[in-house]
Structure formats: structure tokens, C-alpha cells
C-alpha positions as a Markdown table, in Angstrom:
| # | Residue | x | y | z |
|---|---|---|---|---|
| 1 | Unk | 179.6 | 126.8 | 300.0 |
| 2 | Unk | 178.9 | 123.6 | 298.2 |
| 3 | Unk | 181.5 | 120.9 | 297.7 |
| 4 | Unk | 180.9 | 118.8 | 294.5 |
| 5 | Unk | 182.4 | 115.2 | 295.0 |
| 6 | Unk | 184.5 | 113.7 | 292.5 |
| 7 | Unk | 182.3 | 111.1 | 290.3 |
| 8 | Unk | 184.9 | 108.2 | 289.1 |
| 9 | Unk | 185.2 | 108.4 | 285.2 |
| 10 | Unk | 185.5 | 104.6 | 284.5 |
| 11 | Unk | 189.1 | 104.7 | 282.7 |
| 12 | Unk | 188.9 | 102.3 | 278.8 |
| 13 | Unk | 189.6 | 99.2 | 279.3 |
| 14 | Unk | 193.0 | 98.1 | 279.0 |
| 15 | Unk | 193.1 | 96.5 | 275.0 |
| 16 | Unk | 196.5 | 94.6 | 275.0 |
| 17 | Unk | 197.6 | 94.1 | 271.4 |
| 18 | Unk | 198.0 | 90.5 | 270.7 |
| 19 | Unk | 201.5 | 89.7 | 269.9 |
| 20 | Unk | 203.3 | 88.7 | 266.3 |
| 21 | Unk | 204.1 | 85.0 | 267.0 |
| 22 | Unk | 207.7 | 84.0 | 267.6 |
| 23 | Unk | 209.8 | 82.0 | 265.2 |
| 24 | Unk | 212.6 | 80.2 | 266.0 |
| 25 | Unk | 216.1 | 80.9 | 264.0 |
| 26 | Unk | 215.8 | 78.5 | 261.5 |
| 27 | Unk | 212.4 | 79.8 | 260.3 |
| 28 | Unk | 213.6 | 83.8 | 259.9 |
| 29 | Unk | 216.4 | 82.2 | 258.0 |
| 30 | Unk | 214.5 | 80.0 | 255.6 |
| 31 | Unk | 212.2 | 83.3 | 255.4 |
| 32 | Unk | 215.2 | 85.1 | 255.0 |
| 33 | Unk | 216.2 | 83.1 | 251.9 |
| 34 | Unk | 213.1 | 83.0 | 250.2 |
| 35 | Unk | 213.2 | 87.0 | 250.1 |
| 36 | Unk | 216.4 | 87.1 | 249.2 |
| 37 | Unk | 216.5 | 84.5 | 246.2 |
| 38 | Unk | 213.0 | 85.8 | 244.8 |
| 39 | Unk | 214.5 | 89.5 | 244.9 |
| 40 | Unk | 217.6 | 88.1 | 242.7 |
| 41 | Unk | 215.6 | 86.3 | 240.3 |
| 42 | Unk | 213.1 | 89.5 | 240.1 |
| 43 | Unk | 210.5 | 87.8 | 240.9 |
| 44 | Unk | 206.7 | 88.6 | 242.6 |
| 45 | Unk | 205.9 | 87.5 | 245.7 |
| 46 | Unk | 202.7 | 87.3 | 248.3 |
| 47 | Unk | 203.7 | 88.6 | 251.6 |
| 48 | Unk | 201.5 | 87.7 | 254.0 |
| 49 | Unk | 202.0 | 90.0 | 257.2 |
| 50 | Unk | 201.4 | 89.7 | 260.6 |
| 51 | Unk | 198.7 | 92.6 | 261.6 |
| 52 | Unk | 198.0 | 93.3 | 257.9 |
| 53 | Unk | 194.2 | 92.7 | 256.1 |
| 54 | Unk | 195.9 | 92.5 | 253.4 |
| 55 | Unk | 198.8 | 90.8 | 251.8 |
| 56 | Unk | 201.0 | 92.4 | 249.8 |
| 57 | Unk | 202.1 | 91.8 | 246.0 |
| 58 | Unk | 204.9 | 93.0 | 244.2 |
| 59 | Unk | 208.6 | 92.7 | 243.6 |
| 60 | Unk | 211.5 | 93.4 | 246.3 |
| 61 | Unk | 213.5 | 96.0 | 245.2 |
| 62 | Unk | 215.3 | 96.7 | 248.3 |
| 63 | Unk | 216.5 | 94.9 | 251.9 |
| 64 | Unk | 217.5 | 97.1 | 253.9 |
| 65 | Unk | 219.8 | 95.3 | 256.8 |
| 66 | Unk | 220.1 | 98.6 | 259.0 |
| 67 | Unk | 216.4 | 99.3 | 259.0 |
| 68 | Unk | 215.0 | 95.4 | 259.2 |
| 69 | Unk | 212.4 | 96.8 | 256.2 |
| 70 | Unk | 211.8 | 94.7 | 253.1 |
| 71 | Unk | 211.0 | 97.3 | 250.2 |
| 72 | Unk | 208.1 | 96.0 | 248.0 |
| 73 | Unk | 207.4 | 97.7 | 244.6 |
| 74 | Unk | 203.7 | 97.7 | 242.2 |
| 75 | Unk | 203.1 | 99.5 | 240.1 |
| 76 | Unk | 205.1 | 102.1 | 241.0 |
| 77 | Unk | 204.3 | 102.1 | 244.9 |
| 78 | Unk | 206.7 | 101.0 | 247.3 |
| 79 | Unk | 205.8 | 99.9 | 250.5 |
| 80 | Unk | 208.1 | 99.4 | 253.2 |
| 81 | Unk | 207.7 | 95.7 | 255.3 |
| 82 | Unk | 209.2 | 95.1 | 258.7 |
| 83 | Unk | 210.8 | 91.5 | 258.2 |
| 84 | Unk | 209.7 | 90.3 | 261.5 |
| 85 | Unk | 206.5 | 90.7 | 260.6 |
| 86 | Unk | 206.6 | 89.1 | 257.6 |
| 87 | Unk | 204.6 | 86.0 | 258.4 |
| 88 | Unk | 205.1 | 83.3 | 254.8 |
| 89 | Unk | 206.5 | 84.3 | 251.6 |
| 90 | Unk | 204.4 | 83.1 | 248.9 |
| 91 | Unk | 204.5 | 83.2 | 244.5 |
| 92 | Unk | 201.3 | 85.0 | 243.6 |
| 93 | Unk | 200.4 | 82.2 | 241.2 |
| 94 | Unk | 200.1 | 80.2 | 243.9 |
């Protein structure tokens, strides 16, 4: 009888996400602000977003405090945002 030895499978290489940056108090607050005084005057932002190609456009129709998401709506498409990762707030005309 033949014994067959065990061949090491090399195991992937360890990929350690990078992590979001961390703000200080003063910053999620002013971020804070800006959502929620853009969401009362109805208007659009630019969310930039940390881990996100792309940004995202549209107005906030909903924060919700229990989940931490910010609810973005365009045409008729909501898309749910964590607020921690939202990284600047901007007006889409600039």
C-alpha cells in the first residue's frame, strides 16, 4: 500500500480591507447638520461615500436614527447610506 503525502495548498493571501477613516465628533456633527438642513429645505445633495465608485445624487427622504442609514431618493430609487460612511456632503451644482 502506497501512502500519498499531503502537498500544502498555499492558502490566499490575507487581503485586509483598508479602513473608513475616523472623524472626530465635531466633524460627524457638522456632517450631521448638513444632512439634516439639506433634507428640510428638500434639497439635492452629492454624497460622496467611503468605499463607493460612485457618489450618490438625490434628495434625503429619510434618517433613520435606529438604523444609522441616510435614505437617498432619484428618480424613484432609494438607496440606503450608512452615515459613517458618508465621507463630504456636497450641492450637485457644485
Amino acid at each position: 500500500m502506497m501512502t500519498v503525502g499531503t502537498i500544502g495548498v498555499p492558502k490566499p493571501s490575507k487581503k485586509y480591507a483598508t479602513k473608513r477613516p475616523t472623524r472626530d465628533e465635531f466633524v460627524l456633527e457638522e456632517l450631521a447638520n448638513q444632512l439634516a438642513e439639506a433634507k428640510q429645505e428638500d434639497a439635492e445633495v452629492l454624497l460622496t461615500v467611503w468605499g463607493w465608485e460612485e457618489q450618490v445624487r438625490g434628495l434625503i427622504t429619510e434618517m433613520d436614527s435606529r438604523t444609522g442609514k441616510v435614505h437617498i431618493q432619484r428618480h424613484g430609487i432609494i438607496t440606503k447610506v450608512s452615515f459613517m460612511d458618508i465621507m463630504k456632503i456636497e450641492s450637485p451644482g457644485g
